[in-house]
Coordinates of N, CA, C and O in Angstrom, one line a residue:
M13 N 37.3 -15.1 16.7 CA 36.7 -14.5 15.5 C 35.2 -14.8 15.4 O 34.4 -14.0 15.1
K14 N 34.9 -16.1 15.6 CA 33.5 -16.5 15.5 C 32.7 -15.8 16.6 O 31.5 -15.4 16.4
K15 N 33.3 -15.7 17.8 CA 32.6 -15.1 18.9 C 32.3 -13.6 18.6 O 31.2 -13.1 18.9
S16 N 33.3 -12.9 18.0 CA 33.1 -11.5 17.7 C 32.1 -11.3 16.6 O 31.3 -10.4 16.6
L17 N 32.0 -12.2 15.7 CA 31.0 -12.2 14.6 C 29.6 -12.4 15.2 O 28.7 -11.7 14.8
L18 N 29.5 -13.3 16.1 CA 28.2 -13.6 16.7 C 27.7 -12.4 17.6 O 26.6 -12.0 17.5
I19 N 28.6 -11.7 18.3 CA 28.3 -10.5 19.0 C 27.9 -9.4 18.1 O 26.9 -8.7 18.4
A20 N 28.6 -9.2 17.0 CA 28.3 -8.2 16.1 C 26.9 -8.4 15.4 O 26.1 -7.5 15.2
L21 N 26.6 -9.7 15.1 CA 25.3 -10.1 14.5 C 24.2 -9.8 15.5 O 23.2 -9.2 15.2
C22 N 24.4 -10.1 16.8 CA 23.4 -9.9 17.8 C 23.1 -8.4 18.0 O 22.0 -7.9 18.1
C23 N 24.2 -7.6 18.0 CA 24.1 -6.2 18.2 C 23.3 -5.6 17.0 O 22.5 -4.7 17.2
S24 N 23.7 -6.1 15.8 CA 23.0 -5.6 14.6 C 21.5 -5.9 14.6 O 20.7 -5.0 14.3
M25 N 21.1 -7.1 15.0 CA 19.7 -7.4 15.1 C 19.0 -6.6 16.2 O 17.9 -6.1 15.9
F26 N 19.6 -6.3 17.3 CA 19.0 -5.5 18.3 C 18.8 -4.0 17.8 O 17.8 -3.5 18.0
F27 N 19.8 -3.5 17.1 CA 19.8 -2.2 16.6 C 18.6 -2.0 15.5 O 17.9 -1.1 15.5
V28 N 18.5 -3.0 14.6 CA 17.5 -3.0 13.6 C 16.1 -3.1 14.2 O 15.2 -2.4 13.9
T29 N 16.0 -3.9 15.2 CA 14.7 -4.1 15.9 C 14.4 -2.8 16.6 O 13.2 -2.3 16.6
F30 N 15.3 -2.1 17.3 CA 15.1 -0.9 18.0 C 14.7 0.2 17.0 O 13.8 1.0 17.3
V31 N 15.4 0.4 15.9 CA 15.1 1.4 14.9 C 13.7 1.1 14.3 O 12.9 2.1 14.1
S32 N 13.4 -0.1 14.0 CA 12.0 -0.4 13.5 C 10.9 -0.1 14.5 O 9.9 0.4 14.1
A33 N 11.2 -0.3 15.7 CA 10.2 0.0 16.7 C 10.0 1.5 16.8 O 8.9 2.0 17.0
E34 N 11.0 2.3 16.6 CA 10.9 3.8 16.7 C 10.2 4.3 15.5 O 9.6 5.4 15.6
T35 N 10.4 3.7 14.3 CA 9.8 4.3 13.1 C 8.4 3.9 12.7 O 7.8 4.4 11.8
K36 N 7.9 2.9 13.4 CA 6.6 2.4 13.0 C 5.5 3.0 13.9 O 4.7 2.4 14.6
T37 N 5.4 4.4 13.9 CA 4.5 5.1 14.6 C 3.3 5.6 13.8 O 2.4 6.2 14.3
Y38 N 3.4 5.5 12.5 CA 2.4 6.0 11.6 C 1.1 5.2 11.7 O 1.2 4.0 11.7
A39 N 0.0 5.9 11.8 CA -1.3 5.2 11.9 C -2.3 5.9 11.0 O -2.3 7.1 11.0
D40 N -3.1 5.2 10.3 CA -4.1 5.8 9.4 C -5.2 6.3 10.3 O -5.6 5.8 11.3
I41 N -5.8 7.5 9.8 CA -7.0 8.1 10.4 C -8.1 7.8 9.4 O -8.0 8.2 8.2
H42 N -9.2 7.1 9.8 CA -10.2 6.8 8.9 C -11.4 7.7 9.0 O -12.1 7.8 10.0
F43 N -11.6 8.5 7.9 CA -12.7 9.4 7.8 C -14.1 8.8 7.5 O -14.1 7.8 6.8
M44 N -15.1 9.4 8.1 CA -16.5 9.0 7.7 C -17.1 10.3 7.2 O -16.7 11.4 7.6
A45 N -18.1 10.1 6.4 CA -18.8 11.3 5.8 C -20.0 11.7 6.7 O -20.6 10.8 7.4
G46 N -20.3 12.9 6.8 CA -21.4 13.5 7.6 C -22.2 14.5 6.8 O -21.8 14.8 5.6
R47 N -23.3 15.0 7.3 CA -24.1 16.0 6.6 C -24.6 17.0 7.6 O -24.6 16.7 8.8
D48 N -25.1 18.1 7.1 CA -25.7 19.1 8.0 C -24.7 19.6 9.0 O -23.5 19.5 8.9
Q49 N -25.2 20.0 10.2 CA -24.4 20.5 11.3 C -24.1 19.4 12.2 O -23.4 19.6 13.2
T50 N -24.7 18.2 12.0 CA -24.4 17.1 12.9 C -23.4 16.1 12.3 O -23.1 16.2 11.1
I51 N -23.0 15.2 13.1 CA -22.1 14.2 12.5 C -22.9 12.9 12.4 O -22.8 12.0 13.1
R52 N -23.8 12.9 11.4 CA -24.6 11.7 11.1 C -24.0 11.1 9.8 O -23.7 11.9 8.9
P53 N -23.9 9.8 9.7 CA -23.4 9.3 8.4 C -24.4 9.6 7.2 O -25.6 9.7 7.4
T54 N -23.8 9.8 6.1 CA -24.6 10.0 4.9 C -24.9 8.7 4.3 O -24.5 7.6 4.8
S55 N -25.6 8.7 3.2 CA -26.0 7.4 2.5 C -24.8 6.7 2.0 O -23.7 7.3 1.8
V56 N -25.0 5.4 1.7 CA -23.9 4.6 1.2 C -23.4 5.1 -0.2 O -22.3 4.9 -0.6
S57 N -24.3 5.8 -0.9 CA -23.9 6.3 -2.3 C -22.7 7.2 -2.3 O -22.1 7.4 -3.3
S58 N -22.4 7.9 -1.2 CA -21.3 8.8 -1.1 C -20.1 8.2 -0.4 O -19.5 8.7 0.5
S59 N -19.8 7.0 -0.8 CA -18.7 6.2 -0.2 C -17.3 6.7 -0.6 O -16.4 6.3 0.1
V60 N -17.1 7.4 -1.6 CA -15.8 7.9 -2.0 C -15.5 9.1 -1.2 O -16.2 10.2 -1.3
I61 N -14.5 9.0 -0.4 CA -14.0 10.2 0.4 C -12.7 10.7 -0.1 O -11.7 9.9 -0.1
P62 N -12.7 11.9 -0.6 CA -11.5 12.5 -1.3 C -10.4 13.0 -0.3 O -9.5 13.7 -0.7
V63 N -10.5 12.6 1.0 CA -9.6 13.0 2.0 C -9.1 11.8 2.8 O -9.9 10.9 3.2
T64 N -7.8 11.6 2.9 CA -7.2 10.6 3.8 C -6.3 11.3 4.7 O -5.9 12.4 4.5
A65 N -6.0 10.6 5.8 CA -5.1 11.2 6.8 C -4.4 10.1 7.6 O -4.8 9.0 7.6
G66 N -3.3 10.5 8.2 CA -2.6 9.6 9.1 C -1.9 10.4 10.2 O -1.8 11.6 10.1
I67 N -1.4 9.7 11.2 CA -0.7 10.4 12.3 C 0.6 9.7 12.6 O 0.6 8.5 12.6
D68 N 1.6 10.5 12.7 CA 2.9 9.9 13.1 C 3.4 10.7 14.3 O 3.8 11.9 14.2
Q69 N 3.3 10.1 15.4 CA 3.5 10.8 16.7 C 2.6 12.0 16.9 O 1.5 11.8 17.2
D70 N 3.2 13.2 16.7 CA 2.3 14.4 16.9 C 2.2 15.2 15.5 O 1.9 16.4 15.5
L71 N 2.4 14.5 14.4 CA 2.2 15.1 13.1 C 1.0 14.5 12.4 O 1.1 13.3 12.1
V72 N 0.0 15.2 12.1 CA -1.1 14.8 11.3 C -0.9 15.1 9.9 O -0.5 16.2 9.6
I73 N -1.0 14.1 9.0 CA -0.8 14.3 7.6 C -2.1 14.1 6.8 O -2.6 13.0 6.8
V74 N -2.6 15.2 6.3 CA -3.9 15.2 5.6 C -3.6 15.2 4.1 O -2.9 16.1 3.6
N75 N -4.2 14.2 3.4 CA -4.0 14.1 1.9 C -5.4 14.4 1.2 O -6.3 13.7 1.4
F76 N -5.4 15.4 0.3 CA -6.5 15.7 -0.5 C -6.3 15.1 -1.9 O -5.2 15.3 -2.5
S77 N -7.2 14.3 -2.4 CA -7.0 13.6 -3.7 C -7.8 14.3 -4.9 O -7.6 13.9 -6.0
S78 N -8.6 15.3 -4.6 CA -9.3 16.0 -5.7 C -9.7 17.4 -5.2 O -9.6 17.7 -4.0
P79 N -10.0 18.3 -6.2 CA -10.4 19.6 -5.8 C -11.7 19.7 -5.0 O -12.7 19.0 -5.3
L80 N -11.7 20.4 -3.9 CA -12.9 20.5 -3.0 C -13.4 22.0 -2.9 O -14.4 22.2 -2.3
G81 N -12.6 22.9 -3.4 CA -13.0 24.3 -3.2 C -12.5 24.7 -1.8 O -11.6 24.2 -1.2
S82 N -13.3 25.6 -1.2 CA -13.0 26.1 0.2 C -13.3 25.0 1.2 O -14.4 24.4 1.2
A83 N -12.3 24.7 2.0 CA -12.4 23.6 3.0 C -11.9 24.1 4.3 O -10.8 24.7 4.4
T84 N -12.6 23.8 5.4 CA -12.1 24.2 6.8 C -11.8 22.9 7.5 O -12.5 22.0 7.6
I85 N -10.5 22.9 8.0 CA -10.0 21.8 8.8 C -10.0 22.2 10.3 O -9.4 23.2 10.6
T86 N -10.7 21.4 11.1 CA -10.7 21.7 12.5 C -10.3 20.5 13.3 O -10.7 19.4 13.0
I87 N -9.5 20.7 14.3 CA -9.1 19.6 15.2 C -9.4 20.1 16.6 O -9.0 21.1 17.1
E88 N -10.2 19.2 17.3 CA -10.6 19.5 18.7 C -10.1 18.4 19.6 O -10.1 17.2 19.2
D89 N -9.9 18.8 20.9 CA -9.5 17.8 21.9 C -10.8 17.1 22.4 O -11.9 17.5 22.0
S90 N -10.7 16.3 23.4 CA -11.8 15.5 23.9 C -12.8 16.4 24.7 O -13.9 16.1 25.0
F91 N -12.3 17.6 25.1 CA -13.2 18.6 25.8 C -13.9 19.6 24.8 O -14.6 20.4 25.2
G92 N -13.7 19.4 23.5 CA -14.3 20.3 22.5 C -13.5 21.5 22.3 O -14.0 22.4 21.5
E93 N -12.3 21.7 22.8 CA -11.5 22.8 22.6 C -10.8 22.7 21.2 O -10.2 21.7 20.9
V94 N -11.0 23.8 20.4 CA -10.3 23.8 19.1 C -8.8 24.0 19.3 O -8.4 25.1 19.9
I95 N -8.0 23.1 18.8 CA -6.6 23.3 19.0 C -5.9 23.6 17.6 O -4.8 24.0 17.6
Y96 N -6.7 23.4 16.5 CA -6.2 23.8 15.2 C -7.4 24.1 14.3 O -8.4 23.3 14.3
E97 N -7.3 25.1 13.5 CA -8.4 25.4 12.5 C -7.7 26.2 11.4 O -7.0 27.2 11.6
E98 N -8.1 25.8 10.2 CA -7.6 26.5 9.0 C -8.5 26.3 7.9 O -9.1 25.2 7.7
T99 N -8.8 27.4 7.2 CA -9.6 27.4 6.0 C -8.7 27.6 4.8 O -7.9 28.5 4.8
L100 N -8.8 26.7 3.8 CA -7.9 26.8 2.6 C -8.7 26.4 1.4 O -9.8 25.8 1.4
N101 N -8.2 26.8 0.2 CA -8.8 26.5 -1.0 C -8.1 25.3 -1.6 O -6.9 25.4 -2.0
V102 N -8.8 24.2 -1.7 CA -8.3 23.0 -2.3 C -8.5 22.9 -3.8 O -9.7 22.6 -4.2
N103 N -7.5 23.2 -4.5 CA -7.7 23.3 -6.0 C -7.3 21.9 -6.7 O -7.5 21.8 -7.9
G104 N -6.7 21.0 -5.9 CA -6.3 19.7 -6.5 C -5.7 18.9 -5.4 O -5.7 19.2 -4.2
A105 N -5.0 17.9 -5.9 CA -4.4 17.0 -4.9 C -3.2 17.6 -4.3 O -2.3 18.2 -4.9
F106 N -3.1 17.5 -2.9 CA -1.9 17.9 -2.2 C -2.0 17.4 -0.8 O -3.0 16.8 -0.3
T107 N -0.8 17.5 -0.1 CA -0.7 17.0 1.3 C -0.5 18.2 2.2 O 0.3 19.1 1.9
L108 N -1.2 18.1 3.3 CA -1.1 19.2 4.3 C -0.6 18.6 5.7 O -1.3 17.8 6.3
P109 N 0.6 18.9 6.1 CA 1.1 18.4 7.4 C 0.7 19.4 8.5 O 0.7 20.6 8.3
I110 N 0.1 18.8 9.6 CA -0.3 19.6 10.7 C 0.4 19.2 11.9 O 0.3 18.1 12.4
S111 N 1.2 20.0 12.5 CA 2.0 19.7 13.7 C 1.1 19.9 14.9 O 0.6 21.0 15.1
L112 N 1.1 18.9 15.8 CA 0.4 19.1 17.1 C 1.4 18.9 18.2 O 1.1 18.4 19.3
A113 N 2.6 19.5 17.9 CA 3.7 19.4 18.9 C 3.2 20.1 20.2 O 2.6 21.1 20.2
G114 N 3.4 19.4 21.3 CA 3.0 19.9 22.6 C 1.6 19.5 23.0 O 1.2 19.8 24.1
A115 N 0.9 18.9 22.1 CA -0.5 18.4 22.5 C -0.4 17.3 23.4 O 0.5 16.4 23.4
E116 N -1.3 17.3 24.4 CA -1.3 16.2 25.4 C -1.9 14.9 24.8 O -2.6 14.9 23.8
A117 N -1.6 13.8 25.5 CA -2.1 12.5 25.1 C -3.6 12.6 25.3 O -4.1 12.9 26.4
D118 N -4.4 12.3 24.2 CA -5.8 12.5 24.3 C -6.4 11.9 23.0 O -5.7 11.5 22.1
T119 N -7.7 11.9 22.9 CA -8.5 11.5 21.7 C -8.9 12.8 21.1 O -9.5 13.6 21.7
Y120 N -8.6 13.0 19.8 CA -8.9 14.2 19.1 C -9.9 13.9 17.9 O -10.0 12.8 17.4
L121 N -10.7 14.9 17.6 CA -11.6 14.9 16.5 C -11.1 15.8 15.4 O -10.9 17.0 15.7
I122 N -11.0 15.3 14.2 CA -10.7 16.1 13.0 C -11.9 16.1 12.1 O -12.5 15.1 11.9
Q123 N -12.2 17.3 11.7 CA -13.3 17.5 10.8 C -12.9 18.4 9.6 O -12.1 19.3 9.8
I124 N -13.3 18.0 8.4 CA -13.1 18.7 7.2 C -14.4 19.1 6.6 O -15.2 18.2 6.3
K125 N -14.7 20.4 6.5 CA -16.0 20.8 6.0 C -15.8 21.6 4.7 O -15.0 22.5 4.6
T126 N -16.7 21.3 3.7 CA -16.8 22.1 2.5 C -18.2 22.6 2.5 O -19.0 22.4 3.4
A127 N -18.6 23.4 1.4 CA -19.9 23.9 1.3 C -21.0 22.8 1.2 O -22.1 22.9 1.6
K128 N -20.6 21.6 0.6 CA -21.5 20.5 0.4 C -21.3 19.3 1.3 O -22.2 18.4 1.4
N129 N -20.1 19.1 1.8 CA -19.8 17.9 2.5 C -19.0 18.1 3.8 O -18.4 19.2 4.0
K130 N -19.0 17.1 4.6 CA -18.3 17.1 5.9 C -17.7 15.7 6.1 O -18.4 14.7 5.9
W131 N -16.4 15.6 6.5 CA -15.8 14.3 6.9 C -15.2 14.5 8.3 O -14.8 15.6 8.6
Y132 N -15.2 13.4 9.0 CA -14.8 13.5 10.4 C -14.1 12.2 10.8 O -14.4 11.1 10.2
A133 N -13.2 12.2 11.7 CA -12.5 11.1 12.3 C -12.0 11.4 13.6 O -11.8 12.5 14.0
E134 N -11.8 10.3 14.4 CA -11.1 10.5 15.7 C -9.7 9.8 15.6 O -9.5 8.8 14.9
F135 N -8.8 10.3 16.4 CA -7.4 9.7 16.4 C -6.9 10.0 17.8 O -7.3 10.9 18.5
D136 N -5.9 9.2 18.2 CA -5.3 9.4 19.5 C -3.8 9.8 19.4 O -3.1 9.4 18.4
I137 N -3.4 10.6 20.3 CA -2.0 10.9 20.4 C -1.5 10.3 21.7 O -2.1 10.4 22.7

């Protein structure tokens, strides 16, 4: 009985460790602010960025926390090829999931541009 209980406990611990390793794939994507047509940092006074994002395997999750108006989201691979682009009207807080299923392992650049601001970040798949 004790031996069976010990085996069951070891199997349970292995299973929990295995499941935890599979589900901890989410990583934050940290945006920086830019201006003009270049990706140069803006002044420190514009430190509040109304966009956050994360990646979970091949799913990019973009979170908007305030209205931005018309915003274009572009994702490029390391060769500068656009693999995703969408323009949408951001009227308030919402979450936009972007599937990159089939994308190769690479470093990607995500940019979000509005009429007045630009935010950008890099992430890996």
